[in-house]
Coordinates of C-alpha atoms in Angstrom, one line a residue:
M1341 CA 30.0 -7.5 20.6
H1342 CA 26.8 -6.2 19.2
L1343 CA 28.6 -2.9 18.6
L1344 CA 30.8 -4.5 16.1
K1345 CA 28.0 -6.4 14.3
N1346 CA 25.9 -3.2 13.8
K1347 CA 26.3 -2.7 10.1
P1348 CA 24.6 0.6 9.1
N1349 CA 27.7 2.6 9.8
S1350 CA 30.7 0.7 11.1
S1351 CA 32.8 3.8 12.0
I1352 CA 30.1 5.0 14.4
T1353 CA 29.8 1.7 16.2
W1354 CA 33.5 1.4 16.5
L1355 CA 33.6 4.9 18.0
S1356 CA 31.0 3.9 20.6
F1357 CA 33.0 0.7 21.4
A1358 CA 36.2 2.6 21.7
L1359 CA 34.8 5.3 23.9
T1360 CA 33.2 2.7 26.2
I1361 CA 36.6 0.9 26.5
V1362 CA 38.5 4.1 27.3
T1363 CA 35.9 5.0 30.0
G1364 CA 36.3 1.6 31.6
I1365 CA 40.1 1.8 31.5
I1366 CA 40.1 5.1 33.3
A1367 CA 37.6 3.9 35.9
G1368 CA 39.7 0.7 36.4
F1369 CA 42.9 2.7 36.8
A1370 CA 41.3 4.9 39.5
I1371 CA 39.9 1.9 41.4
V1372 CA 43.4 0.2 41.3
S1373 CA 45.0 3.4 42.5
W1374 CA 42.6 3.6 45.5
G1375 CA 42.9 -0.1 46.2
T1376 CA 46.8 -0.1 46.2
N1377 CA 46.9 3.2 48.1
A1378 CA 48.7 4.8 45.1
L1379 CA 46.7 8.0 45.6
H1380 CA 49.5 10.2 44.4
L1381 CA 48.5 9.1 40.9
I1382 CA 45.0 10.5 41.2
T1383 CA 45.6 13.6 43.4
V1384 CA 46.4 17.3 42.6
N1385 CA 48.4 19.5 44.9
G1386 CA 48.6 16.6 47.3
D1387 CA 45.2 17.0 48.9
T1388 CA 42.6 16.9 46.1
T1389 CA 41.6 13.7 44.4
I1390 CA 40.6 14.0 40.7
I1391 CA 38.1 11.1 41.0
K1392 CA 36.4 9.5 44.1
L1393 CA 36.4 5.8 44.6
N1394 CA 32.6 5.3 44.5
T1395 CA 32.5 7.4 41.4
A1396 CA 35.1 5.2 39.7
I1397 CA 33.1 2.1 40.8
C1398 CA 29.9 3.5 39.4
F1399 CA 31.6 4.3 36.1
L1400 CA 32.9 0.7 35.9
F1401 CA 29.4 -0.6 36.7
A1402 CA 27.9 1.6 34.1
V1403 CA 30.4 0.5 31.4
I1404 CA 29.8 -3.2 32.2
A1405 CA 26.0 -2.8 32.2
Y1406 CA 26.1 -0.9 28.9
G1407 CA 28.4 -3.5 27.3
L1408 CA 26.3 -6.4 28.5
T1409 CA 23.1 -5.0 27.1
T1410 CA 24.6 -4.8 23.6
V1411 CA 24.9 -8.6 23.6
E1412 CA 21.6 -10.4 23.3
K1413 CA 22.3 -13.4 25.6
Y1414 CA 23.8 -11.1 28.3
K1415 CA 21.1 -8.4 28.1
T1416 CA 19.3 -9.5 31.3
P1417 CA 22.4 -9.3 33.6
G1418 CA 23.2 -5.9 32.1
I1419 CA 19.7 -4.6 32.9
V1420 CA 20.0 -6.0 36.4
L1421 CA 23.3 -4.2 36.9
A1422 CA 21.9 -1.0 35.6
I1423 CA 19.0 -1.2 38.1
V1424 CA 21.5 -1.8 40.9
L1425 CA 23.4 1.3 39.8
I1426 CA 20.1 3.3 39.9
G1427 CA 19.5 2.1 43.5
L1428 CA 23.0 3.0 44.7
N1429 CA 22.7 6.6 43.3
L1430 CA 19.2 7.0 44.7
L1431 CA 20.6 6.1 48.1
N1432 CA 23.4 8.6 47.5
L1433 CA 20.9 11.4 46.6
S1434 CA 18.9 10.6 49.7
Q1435 CA 21.9 11.4 51.9
Y1436 CA 22.0 14.9 50.5
I1437 CA 18.2 15.3 50.8
F1438 CA 17.9 14.1 54.4
G1439 CA 21.4 15.0 55.7
Y1440 CA 22.6 11.6 56.9
N1441 CA 25.6 9.4 56.0
L1442 CA 25.1 5.8 55.1
G1443 CA 28.8 5.3 54.8
I1444 CA 28.5 3.6 51.4
D1445 CA 32.0 4.7 50.4
E1446 CA 33.5 3.8 53.7
F1447 CA 32.3 0.2 53.1
F1448 CA 34.8 -0.2 50.3
L1449 CA 37.8 2.0 51.4
K1450 CA 38.5 4.8 53.8
D1451 CA 38.4 8.2 52.0
S1452 CA 40.5 10.6 54.1
Y1453 CA 40.5 13.3 51.3
T1454 CA 36.8 14.0 51.2
Q1455 CA 35.0 15.1 54.3
P1456 CA 31.5 13.6 54.7
Q1457 CA 30.1 16.9 56.0
G1458 CA 30.2 18.4 52.5
Y1459 CA 29.8 15.2 50.6
P1460 CA 28.0 12.6 52.7
G1461 CA 28.0 10.0 49.9
R1462 CA 31.4 11.2 48.6
M1463 CA 29.8 11.6 45.2
T1464 CA 28.3 14.9 44.1
I1465 CA 24.7 15.4 43.2
N1466 CA 25.5 16.1 39.6
T1467 CA 27.5 12.8 39.3
S1468 CA 24.7 10.8 40.8
L1469 CA 22.2 12.4 38.4
F1470 CA 24.5 11.4 35.6
F1471 CA 24.5 7.8 36.6
L1472 CA 20.8 7.7 37.0
F1473 CA 20.2 9.0 33.5
T1474 CA 23.0 6.8 32.1
S1475 CA 21.4 3.7 33.6
F1476 CA 17.9 4.7 32.5
F1477 CA 19.1 5.2 28.9
T1478 CA 21.0 1.8 29.0
I1479 CA 17.8 0.0 30.0
C1480 CA 15.7 1.9 27.4
L1481 CA 18.1 1.2 24.6
S1482 CA 18.4 -2.5 25.4
V1483 CA 14.6 -3.2 25.6
R1484 CA 13.5 -0.5 23.0
L1485 CA 11.5 1.2 25.8
K1486 CA 9.8 4.4 24.5
P1487 CA 12.4 5.0 21.7
K1488 CA 10.9 8.4 20.9
I1489 CA 11.4 9.7 24.4
T1490 CA 14.9 8.2 24.6
E1491 CA 15.7 9.9 21.2
L1492 CA 14.5 13.2 22.6
L1493 CA 16.4 13.0 25.9
I1494 CA 19.8 11.7 24.9
P1495 CA 21.0 14.7 22.9
P1496 CA 20.4 17.3 25.7
F1497 CA 21.9 14.9 28.2
W1498 CA 25.0 14.6 26.0
A1499 CA 25.0 18.4 25.5
A1500 CA 25.1 18.8 29.3
T1501 CA 28.3 16.8 29.5
V1502 CA 29.8 18.9 26.7
L1503 CA 28.8 22.1 28.6
A1504 CA 30.5 20.7 31.8
L1505 CA 33.6 19.9 29.8
V1506 CA 33.7 23.4 28.2
A1507 CA 33.3 25.0 31.7
Y1508 CA 36.2 23.1 33.0
G1509 CA 38.3 24.0 30.0
Y1510 CA 37.4 27.7 30.6
S1511 CA 38.3 27.5 34.3
F1512 CA 41.6 25.8 33.4
A1513 CA 42.4 28.6 31.0
N1514 CA 41.7 31.3 33.6
S1515 CA 43.3 29.8 36.7
E1516 CA 45.6 27.0 35.4
R1517 CA 44.5 24.9 38.4
I1518 CA 41.4 23.1 39.6
P1519 CA 39.2 25.5 41.5
N1520 CA 38.0 24.2 44.8
H1521 CA 34.4 25.4 44.4
H1522 CA 33.8 23.2 41.4
K1523 CA 31.4 20.3 42.2
L1524 CA 32.9 17.8 39.7
S1525 CA 36.4 16.6 39.3
P1526 CA 38.1 16.9 35.8
V1527 CA 38.4 13.1 35.3
T1528 CA 34.7 12.7 36.2
V1529 CA 33.8 15.3 33.6
I1530 CA 35.8 13.6 31.0
E1531 CA 34.4 10.2 31.7
C1532 CA 30.9 11.6 31.7
F1533 CA 31.5 13.1 28.3
L1534 CA 33.0 9.9 26.9
L1535 CA 30.2 7.6 28.2
A1536 CA 27.5 10.0 27.1
T1537 CA 29.0 10.2 23.7
A1538 CA 29.3 6.4 23.5
I1539 CA 25.5 6.2 24.3
L1540 CA 24.7 8.9 21.7
V1541 CA 26.5 7.2 18.9
S1542 CA 25.7 3.6 19.8
R1543 CA 22.5 3.3 17.7
S1544 CA 23.4 4.4 14.3
D1545 CA 20.4 2.7 12.7
E1546 CA 17.8 4.5 14.8
G1547 CA 17.3 7.4 17.1
F1548 CA 19.0 10.8 17.0
L1549 CA 21.9 9.8 14.7
A1550 CA 19.8 7.9 12.1
P1551 CA 19.4 10.9 9.7
F1552 CA 23.2 11.2 9.7
T1553 CA 24.3 7.6 9.5
K1554 CA 22.0 6.0 6.9
K1555 CA 23.6 5.1 3.6
T1556 CA 21.8 7.8 1.6
E1557 CA 23.1 11.0 -0.1
T1558 CA 21.1 13.2 2.3
A1559 CA 22.5 11.4 5.3
K1560 CA 26.1 11.7 4.0
H1561 CA 25.5 15.4 3.4
N1562 CA 24.0 16.0 6.8
S1563 CA 26.8 14.1 8.6
R1564 CA 29.4 16.3 6.8
M1565 CA 27.5 19.4 7.8
L1566 CA 27.2 18.2 11.4
V1567 CA 31.0 17.6 11.6
Y1568 CA 31.8 21.0 10.0
G1569 CA 29.4 22.8 12.3
I1570 CA 30.9 21.3 15.5
L1571 CA 34.5 22.0 14.4
L1572 CA 33.7 25.6 13.3
T1573 CA 31.8 26.2 16.6
L1574 CA 34.7 24.9 18.6
F1575 CA 37.1 27.0 16.6
F1576 CA 35.2 30.2 17.0
G1577 CA 34.7 29.5 20.7
W1578 CA 38.4 29.0 21.1
L1579 CA 39.2 32.3 19.2
R1580 CA 36.7 34.1 21.4
L1581 CA 38.3 32.6 24.6
R1582 CA 41.8 33.4 23.5
G1583 CA 40.8 36.9 22.5
E1584 CA 39.3 37.7 26.0
L1585 CA 42.2 36.1 27.8
S1586 CA 44.8 38.1 25.8
G1587 CA 42.8 41.3 26.1
L1588 CA 42.2 41.7 22.4
L1589 CA 38.4 42.0 22.8
Q1590 CA 35.9 42.6 25.6
H1591 CA 33.4 40.2 26.8
D1592 CA 30.4 41.9 25.2
I1593 CA 32.2 42.2 21.9
G1594 CA 33.2 38.5 22.1
I1595 CA 29.6 37.5 22.6
A1596 CA 28.5 39.6 19.6
L1597 CA 31.3 38.2 17.4
M1598 CA 30.3 34.7 18.5
A1599 CA 26.7 35.3 17.7
A1600 CA 27.7 36.7 14.3
A1601 CA 29.8 33.6 13.6
Y1602 CA 26.9 31.3 14.5
I1603 CA 24.6 33.3 12.2
L1604 CA 27.1 33.0 9.3
I1605 CA 27.6 29.2 10.0
I1606 CA 23.8 28.7 10.0
M1607 CA 23.2 30.7 6.9
Y1608 CA 26.0 29.0 5.0
F1609 CA 25.0 25.5 6.0
T1610 CA 21.3 26.2 5.4
K1611 CA 22.1 27.4 1.9
I1612 CA 24.2 24.3 1.1
T1613 CA 21.7 22.0 2.7
T1614 CA 18.8 23.6 0.9
V1615 CA 20.5 23.4 -2.5
K1616 CA 21.3 19.8 -1.9
L1617 CA 17.8 18.9 -0.7
N1618 CA 16.2 20.8 -3.6
Y1619 CA 18.4 18.8 -6.0
L1620 CA 17.5 15.5 -4.2
E1621 CA 13.9 16.4 -4.2
Q1622 CA 13.9 17.0 -8.0
S1623 CA 15.8 13.8 -8.5
L1624 CA 13.2 12.0 -6.3
K1625 CA 10.3 13.4 -8.3
K1626 CA 11.9 12.3 -11.5
E1627 CA 12.5 8.8 -10.1
Q1628 CA 8.9 8.7 -8.9
A1629 CA 7.6 9.7 -12.3
L1630 CA 9.8 7.1 -14.0
S1631 CA 8.7 4.4 -11.6
E1632 CA 5.1 5.3 -12.2
Q1633 CA 5.6 5.1 -16.0
I1634 CA 7.4 1.7 -15.6
I1635 CA 4.6 0.4 -13.3
N1636 CA 1.9 1.5 -15.7
S1637 CA 3.7 0.1 -18.7
L1638 CA 3.7 -3.4 -17.2
P1639 CA 1.5 -5.8 -19.1
A1640 CA 0.3 -7.2 -15.7
I1641 CA -1.6 -5.7 -12.8
F1642 CA 0.6 -4.3 -10.0
F1643 CA -0.3 -3.5 -6.4
V1644 CA 1.1 -2.9 -3.0
T1645 CA -1.1 -3.5 0.1
D1646 CA -0.5 -2.5 3.7
K1647 CA -0.8 -4.6 6.8
D1648 CA -4.6 -4.4 6.6
N1649 CA -4.5 -5.6 3.0
R1650 CA -5.7 -2.2 1.6
F1651 CA -4.3 -1.0 -1.7
I1652 CA -1.7 1.8 -1.2
R1653 CA -0.1 1.7 -4.6
Y1654 CA -1.2 0.2 -7.9
N1655 CA -1.1 0.7 -11.6
D1656 CA -3.7 1.5 -14.2
N1657 CA -4.1 -2.2 -15.2
L1658 CA -5.5 -2.9 -11.7
L1659 CA -8.2 -0.2 -12.2
K1660 CA -9.0 -1.6 -15.7
A1661 CA -9.1 -5.2 -14.5
T1662 CA -11.4 -4.4 -11.5
C1663 CA -13.4 -1.7 -13.3
C1664 CA -12.9 0.6 -10.2
S1665 CA -12.0 4.2 -9.8
K1666 CA -9.0 5.3 -7.6
E1667 CA -11.4 6.3 -4.8
E1668 CA -13.1 2.9 -4.9
I1669 CA -10.0 0.8 -5.1
E1670 CA -8.4 2.5 -2.1
Q1671 CA -11.4 1.5 0.1
L1672 CA -11.3 -2.2 -0.9
T1673 CA -9.0 -5.2 -0.4
P1674 CA -8.1 -8.1 -2.7
H1675 CA -10.7 -10.1 -0.8
H1676 CA -13.5 -8.3 -2.6
F1677 CA -12.4 -9.2 -6.2
F1678 CA -12.6 -13.0 -5.9
P1679 CA -15.6 -15.4 -6.0
E1680 CA -17.1 -16.2 -2.6
S1681 CA -16.0 -19.8 -3.0
E1682 CA -12.4 -18.7 -3.5
R1683 CA -12.2 -15.9 -0.8
Y1684 CA -11.1 -18.2 2.0
K1685 CA -8.3 -19.6 -0.2
V1686 CA -7.3 -16.1 -1.2
D1687 CA -7.2 -14.9 2.5
N1688 CA -4.9 -17.9 3.3
Y1689 CA -2.8 -17.0 0.3
L1690 CA -2.2 -13.5 1.6
Q1691 CA -1.4 -14.8 5.1
Q1692 CA 1.1 -17.3 3.6
A1693 CA 2.7 -14.5 1.6
K1694 CA 3.3 -12.5 4.9
E1695 CA 4.7 -15.6 6.6
K1696 CA 6.7 -17.3 3.9
G1697 CA 7.7 -14.2 1.9
L1698 CA 6.7 -15.4 -1.5
V1699 CA 3.7 -17.4 -2.9
V1700 CA 1.9 -17.9 -6.2
I1701 CA -1.7 -18.8 -6.9
E1702 CA -4.1 -19.1 -9.8
S1703 CA -7.6 -17.8 -9.3
D1704 CA -10.5 -16.1 -11.0
L1705 CA -10.8 -12.3 -10.7
I1706 CA -14.3 -10.7 -10.6
D1707 CA -14.6 -7.0 -11.5
N1708 CA -17.3 -4.6 -10.4
E1709 CA -19.4 -5.5 -13.3
G1710 CA -19.4 -9.2 -12.6
N1711 CA -17.0 -10.3 -15.3
V1712 CA -14.7 -13.2 -14.5
E1713 CA -11.2 -13.6 -15.8
P1714 CA -8.5 -16.1 -14.7
F1715 CA -5.3 -14.6 -13.3
F1716 CA -1.9 -15.8 -12.1
F1717 CA -0.7 -14.0 -9.0
R1718 CA 2.8 -13.7 -7.6
T1719 CA 3.0 -12.0 -4.2
M1720 CA 5.8 -11.3 -1.8
A1721 CA 6.3 -9.6 1.6
I1722 CA 8.3 -6.3 1.7
D1723 CA 8.9 -3.4 4.1
Y1724 CA 7.4 -0.2 2.6
N1725 CA 7.5 3.1 4.5
G1726 CA 8.7 1.3 7.6
E1727 CA 5.7 -1.1 7.6
P1728 CA 5.2 -4.7 6.6
C1729 CA 3.4 -4.8 3.2
L1730 CA 2.7 -7.1 0.3
I1731 CA 3.8 -6.4 -3.3
G1732 CA 2.2 -8.4 -6.1
T1733 CA 1.6 -8.8 -9.8
G1734 CA -1.2 -10.5 -11.6
V1735 CA -1.2 -11.7 -15.2
N1736 CA -4.4 -12.4 -17.2
I1737 CA -4.1 -16.0 -18.3
S1738 CA -7.3 -16.2 -20.3
E1739 CA -5.5 -16.8 -23.6
R1740 CA -3.4 -19.5 -21.9
K1741 CA -6.5 -21.2 -20.4
N1742 CA -8.3 -21.0 -23.8
A1743 CA -5.2 -22.5 -25.5
E1744 CA -5.1 -25.3 -22.9
E1745 CA -8.7 -26.0 -23.4
E1746 CA -8.2 -26.1 -27.1
I1747 CA -5.3 -28.5 -26.7
K1748 CA -7.3 -30.7 -24.4
L1749 CA -10.2 -30.7 -26.9
L1750 CA -7.8 -31.5 -29.7
N1751 CA -6.3 -34.3 -27.8
R1752 CA -9.7 -35.7 -27.0
Q1753 CA -10.6 -35.4 -30.7
L1754 CA -7.4 -37.0 -31.8
R1755 CA -7.7 -39.9 -29.4
S1756 CA -11.4 -40.3 -30.3
L1757 CA -10.3 -40.4 -34.0
N1758 CA -7.5 -42.8 -33.3
N1759 CA -10.0 -45.0 -31.4
R1760 CA -12.4 -44.8 -34.3
L1761 CA -9.7 -45.6 -36.8
D1762 CA -8.6 -48.5 -34.7
N1763 CA -12.1 -49.9 -34.5
I1764 CA -12.4 -49.5 -38.3
R1765 CA -9.2 -51.4 -38.8
E1766 CA -10.4 -54.2 -36.5
E1767 CA -13.7 -54.3 -38.3
E1768 CA -12.0 -54.5 -41.7
R1769 CA -9.7 -57.2 -40.4
T1770 CA -12.7 -59.2 -39.1
T1771 CA -14.4 -58.8 -42.5
I1772 CA -11.4 -59.8 -44.5
A1773 CA -10.7 -62.7 -42.2
R1774 CA -14.3 -63.9 -42.5
E1775 CA -14.3 -63.5 -46.3
I1776 CA -10.9 -65.3 -46.7
H1777 CA -12.1 -68.1 -44.4
D1778 CA -15.6 -68.5 -45.8
E1779 CA -15.0 -67.9 -49.5
L1780 CA -11.4 -68.5 -50.4
G1781 CA -11.0 -71.3 -47.9
Q1782 CA -14.0 -73.1 -49.2
Q1783 CA -12.8 -72.7 -52.8
L1784 CA -9.4 -74.0 -52.0
T1785 CA -10.9 -76.9 -50.2
V1786 CA -13.0 -77.8 -53.2
F1787 CA -9.9 -77.4 -55.3
K1788 CA -8.1 -79.8 -53.1
I1789 CA -11.0 -82.4 -53.3
N1790 CA -11.1 -82.2 -57.0
L1791 CA -7.4 -82.7 -57.4
A1792 CA -7.6 -85.7 -55.1
W1793 CA -10.4 -87.2 -57.1
L1794 CA -8.5 -86.4 -60.3
K1795 CA -5.5 -88.3 -59.0
S1796 CA -7.6 -91.3 -57.9
L1797 CA -8.9 -91.9 -61.5
P1798 CA -7.3 -94.9 -63.2
K1799 CA -5.4 -93.4 -66.2
D1800 CA -2.6 -94.4 -68.3
A1801 CA -1.1 -91.0 -67.7
D1802 CA 2.6 -90.7 -67.6
A1803 CA 4.7 -89.7 -64.7
E1804 CA 4.7 -86.0 -65.5
F1805 CA 0.9 -85.8 -65.0
E1806 CA 1.3 -87.6 -61.7
N1807 CA 4.0 -85.2 -60.5
L1808 CA 1.8 -82.2 -61.5
T1809 CA -1.2 -83.3 -59.5
T1810 CA 1.0 -84.0 -56.5
E1811 CA 2.5 -80.6 -56.8
M1812 CA -1.0 -79.0 -57.0
L1813 CA -2.0 -80.9 -53.8
A1814 CA 1.0 -79.6 -51.9
L1815 CA 0.3 -76.1 -53.2
S1816 CA -3.3 -76.2 -52.1
D1817 CA -2.2 -77.4 -48.6
S1818 CA 0.2 -74.4 -48.4
M1819 CA -2.5 -72.0 -49.5
I1820 CA -4.9 -73.3 -46.9
H1821 CA -2.3 -72.9 -44.2
S1822 CA -1.4 -69.4 -45.4
V1823 CA -5.1 -68.4 -45.4
R1824 CA -5.5 -69.7 -41.8
R1825 CA -2.4 -67.9 -40.7
I1826 CA -3.5 -64.6 -42.3
A1827 CA -7.0 -64.9 -40.8
H1828 CA -5.5 -65.6 -37.4
D1829 CA -3.2 -62.6 -37.6
L1830 CA -5.9 -60.3 -38.7
R1831 CA -8.4 -61.3 -36.1
P1832 CA -7.2 -64.1 -33.7
P1833 CA -10.2 -66.2 -33.0
A1834 CA -8.8 -67.2 -29.6
L1835 CA -9.2 -63.6 -28.4
E1836 CA -13.0 -63.8 -28.9
D1837 CA -13.5 -67.5 -28.2
L1838 CA -11.0 -68.2 -25.4
G1839 CA -10.2 -64.8 -23.8
L1840 CA -7.2 -62.5 -23.6
A1841 CA -5.0 -64.8 -21.4
E1842 CA -5.4 -67.8 -23.6
A1843 CA -4.9 -65.7 -26.8
L1844 CA -1.6 -64.4 -25.4
R1845 CA -0.5 -67.8 -24.4
I1846 CA -1.2 -69.2 -27.9
Y1847 CA 0.6 -66.3 -29.5
S1848 CA 3.6 -66.8 -27.1
E1849 CA 3.9 -70.4 -28.3
E1850 CA 3.7 -69.4 -32.0
F1851 CA 6.3 -66.6 -31.4
E1852 CA 8.7 -69.1 -29.7
M1853 CA 8.4 -71.5 -32.6
R1854 CA 8.9 -68.8 -35.3
S1855 CA 11.7 -66.8 -33.5
G1856 CA 13.5 -69.4 -31.5
V1857 CA 13.4 -67.1 -28.4
S1858 CA 12.2 -69.0 -25.3
I1859 CA 9.2 -67.3 -23.7
H1860 CA 7.5 -67.9 -20.4
F1861 CA 4.0 -66.6 -20.2
Y1862 CA 2.2 -66.7 -16.8
S1863 CA -1.4 -65.8 -16.0
E1864 CA -4.3 -67.0 -13.8
L1865 CA -6.9 -64.8 -15.5
D1866 CA -8.3 -67.4 -17.9
Q1867 CA -11.8 -66.8 -16.8
L1868 CA -11.6 -63.0 -16.6
E1869 CA -13.9 -61.1 -18.9
L1870 CA -12.5 -57.8 -20.2
P1871 CA -14.0 -54.9 -22.3
E1872 CA -13.6 -55.6 -26.0
D1873 CA -11.4 -52.6 -26.6
T1874 CA -9.1 -53.4 -23.6
G1875 CA -8.6 -57.0 -24.8
K1876 CA -7.8 -55.8 -28.3
A1877 CA -5.4 -53.1 -27.1
F1878 CA -3.5 -55.5 -24.7
Y1879 CA -3.2 -58.1 -27.5
R1880 CA -1.8 -55.6 -30.0
I1881 CA 0.6 -54.2 -27.4
F1882 CA 1.8 -57.8 -26.7
Q1883 CA 2.3 -58.4 -30.4
E1884 CA 4.3 -55.2 -30.9
S1885 CA 6.4 -55.9 -27.8
L1886 CA 7.4 -59.4 -29.0
T1887 CA 8.0 -58.1 -32.6
N1888 CA 10.4 -55.5 -31.1
V1889 CA 12.1 -58.3 -29.2
A1890 CA 12.6 -60.4 -32.4
R1891 CA 13.8 -57.4 -34.4
Y1892 CA 16.0 -55.4 -32.0
A1893 CA 16.6 -57.0 -28.6
N1894 CA 18.9 -59.9 -29.6
A1895 CA 17.4 -61.6 -26.5
T1896 CA 17.3 -65.3 -25.7
H1897 CA 14.5 -65.3 -23.1
V1898 CA 11.3 -63.4 -22.4
E1899 CA 9.2 -63.2 -19.3
A1900 CA 5.5 -62.2 -19.8
L1901 CA 2.8 -61.7 -17.1
L1902 CA -0.9 -60.9 -17.2
D1903 CA -2.2 -60.2 -13.7
L1904 CA -4.8 -58.3 -11.7
E1905 CA -3.9 -55.8 -9.0
D1906 CA -6.3 -53.4 -7.2
D1907 CA -8.9 -53.5 -10.0
E1908 CA -6.2 -52.9 -12.6
I1909 CA -5.3 -55.3 -15.3
I1910 CA -1.5 -55.4 -15.7
L1911 CA 0.6 -56.7 -18.7
S1912 CA 4.3 -57.0 -18.3
V1913 CA 6.8 -58.1 -21.0
S1914 CA 10.6 -58.3 -20.0
D1915 CA 13.5 -59.6 -22.1
N1916 CA 17.2 -60.2 -21.4
G1917 CA 18.3 -58.4 -24.6
I1918 CA 20.8 -55.6 -25.3
G1919 CA 18.4 -52.9 -24.2
F1920 CA 18.6 -49.2 -25.4
D1921 CA 18.7 -45.6 -24.2
I1922 CA 15.2 -44.5 -23.4
D1923 CA 15.9 -40.7 -24.1
S1924 CA 17.4 -41.3 -27.5
V1925 CA 14.5 -43.5 -28.6
T1926 CA 11.9 -41.1 -27.2
R1927 CA 13.4 -38.2 -29.2
K1928 CA 13.2 -40.3 -32.4
K1929 CA 9.4 -40.7 -31.8
T1930 CA 9.4 -44.4 -32.7
L1931 CA 6.0 -45.2 -34.1
G1932 CA 5.9 -48.6 -32.4
I1933 CA 6.2 -47.1 -29.0
I1934 CA 3.9 -44.3 -29.8
G1935 CA 1.3 -46.8 -31.0
M1936 CA 1.6 -48.9 -27.8
R1937 CA 1.3 -45.8 -25.7
E1938 CA -1.8 -44.6 -27.6
R1939 CA -3.5 -48.0 -27.3
A1940 CA -2.9 -47.9 -23.5
L1941 CA -4.3 -44.4 -23.2
I1942 CA -7.4 -45.4 -25.2
T1943 CA -8.2 -48.0 -22.5
G1944 CA -7.8 -45.3 -19.8
G1945 CA -4.6 -46.9 -18.7
K1946 CA -0.9 -46.1 -18.5
F1947 CA 2.1 -47.3 -20.5
E1948 CA 5.7 -47.5 -19.3
I1949 CA 8.9 -48.7 -20.9
N1950 CA 12.1 -49.2 -19.0
S1951 CA 15.4 -50.0 -20.5
K1952 CA 19.1 -49.5 -20.2
P1953 CA 21.9 -50.6 -22.5
N1954 CA 22.9 -54.2 -21.8
C1955 CA 20.2 -54.5 -19.1
G1956 CA 17.2 -55.7 -21.1
T1957 CA 13.8 -54.0 -21.6
T1958 CA 10.5 -54.1 -19.8
V1959 CA 7.2 -53.0 -21.1
L1960 CA 4.5 -52.4 -18.5
V1961 CA 0.8 -51.6 -19.2
R1962 CA -1.9 -50.8 -16.6
A1963 CA -5.6 -50.3 -17.3
P1964 CA -8.7 -50.1 -15.1
L1965 CA -10.6 -53.3 -15.1
Y1966 CA -14.1 -51.8 -15.1
Q1967 CA -13.6 -48.8 -17.4
E1968 CA -14.8 -49.1 -20.9
A1969 CA -12.6 -48.2 -23.8
D1970 CA -12.1 -44.5 -24.4
S1971 CA -14.4 -42.7 -26.7
G1972 CA -13.0 -39.3 -26.6
N1973 CA -12.5 -38.5 -23.0
Y1974 CA -8.8 -38.2 -23.0

């Protein structure tokens, strides 16, 4: 049941549950006694019933209605049953008012003990009023209808049942029997007290008992004082009653002594409560002062806003950041401290914080003097003083933003420098290749011609001279071949004359001849014109990839592809070698991989390398087709 799930004070909810069950058991016992004609169980002196049938039925209805309303999915049937109970008791009261008998009780069972002349509904007016109030409170508590009024009415309603119970106890002590002139039976009085108490203590988290049941020091102290006060009052009342009955004191003296006892109880409890509350108030002031110091010592701005987004608590950093006084800040909302272009986003941000519970955002903050500073805000929804509020912090990230800009600028400068150095290297290679080809190559060619002419002269030279000239010719051929190879490596002419695809194809064939690793290169982009820097970068990446294959991969086959996809030029090189662990190689900062990645970034593209041990390696480069080589924009 809901009673058992109510967590603020489990002992109170268990008490309400137990009292409700006891009330229902007593009512059920009375109904069974009437139904089985075992009236001797509920009669006194053989002619007076201690509880009427319709009263027992109403008690059972009241208990069931109250129990159903404590369970969310059965709340509606409980309310309906409470309304039915109200209707029955209104009809019962109408019989007393208009002097007629509807025979409601006769509808269930014949009641030969109670004459309809005195009790036309066979339920007293007091009992009917009790069920009307009980049903009304049950409905109000279940639907939270006018909780302030309910909280105000339930305590005097409960006190009335206590008064009735005390009156019966007093009459028992005087006469030792049930007086016939009493309008309520003793079982009815007891059940009224039990059910009223169950209703009083059912809502420990709100209403009348909330100050006594909350898990605070003040609540614990107040609950102890309440229990002591009730016990002492009952004790002094019992002493007064016994004193009068035994003749030890007169009625007037008993009243005076009772009043004096009440005064002493109030004075004593007031003193203890005041001391405790003064101590708690001083502790609270110290805690508030400490919290203010902690809040103001934060390096960030701190604020709490109410449901209308107005500042209700803040630290000095917020006043400094906004250049506002306390009077000004309390009239404004966070909306006023952001650029107009950002205000819509900020309003959505605050709404999301209320809905999601926690959000973060980066935005510029504008103070009253028009200065703009970037801030990082973290805001979450809380309950503060019983209302939904937002609590947030803001950190000035100007230094971080400046550092980020400096890093970006440095990266742009480094990449621009790297691009410039790469261009210089390519220019130097072109110059060296041209000089080797034009000058050294020509000289070696002349040298070869001269040697050939020398050899063709008819001489009577011996065999040693013949061998020397032959050796010089072979050497000159080797030198010419070396010069051509060096010139080709420094600046492959195929890259400029035939394009990137053909240059890569030629290099693939040379690599296969030198390394013995079979390579299959595929491309249909022979006629594609690329930016000069993109072609150079892709060619050098291809060279470095195959060099790594020859050095480390221990591969037997390589698949290479140059293709075009969505205006992006793609180069892929895959081998069937031993592979490697990407993370370990990345931590070593291998210069070859770094160089390939930087070349790809210079073209505005992306570089990826995928490998696993014993699964081969794949190098993938993408670059935009129509973007010129980077000149410092990355």
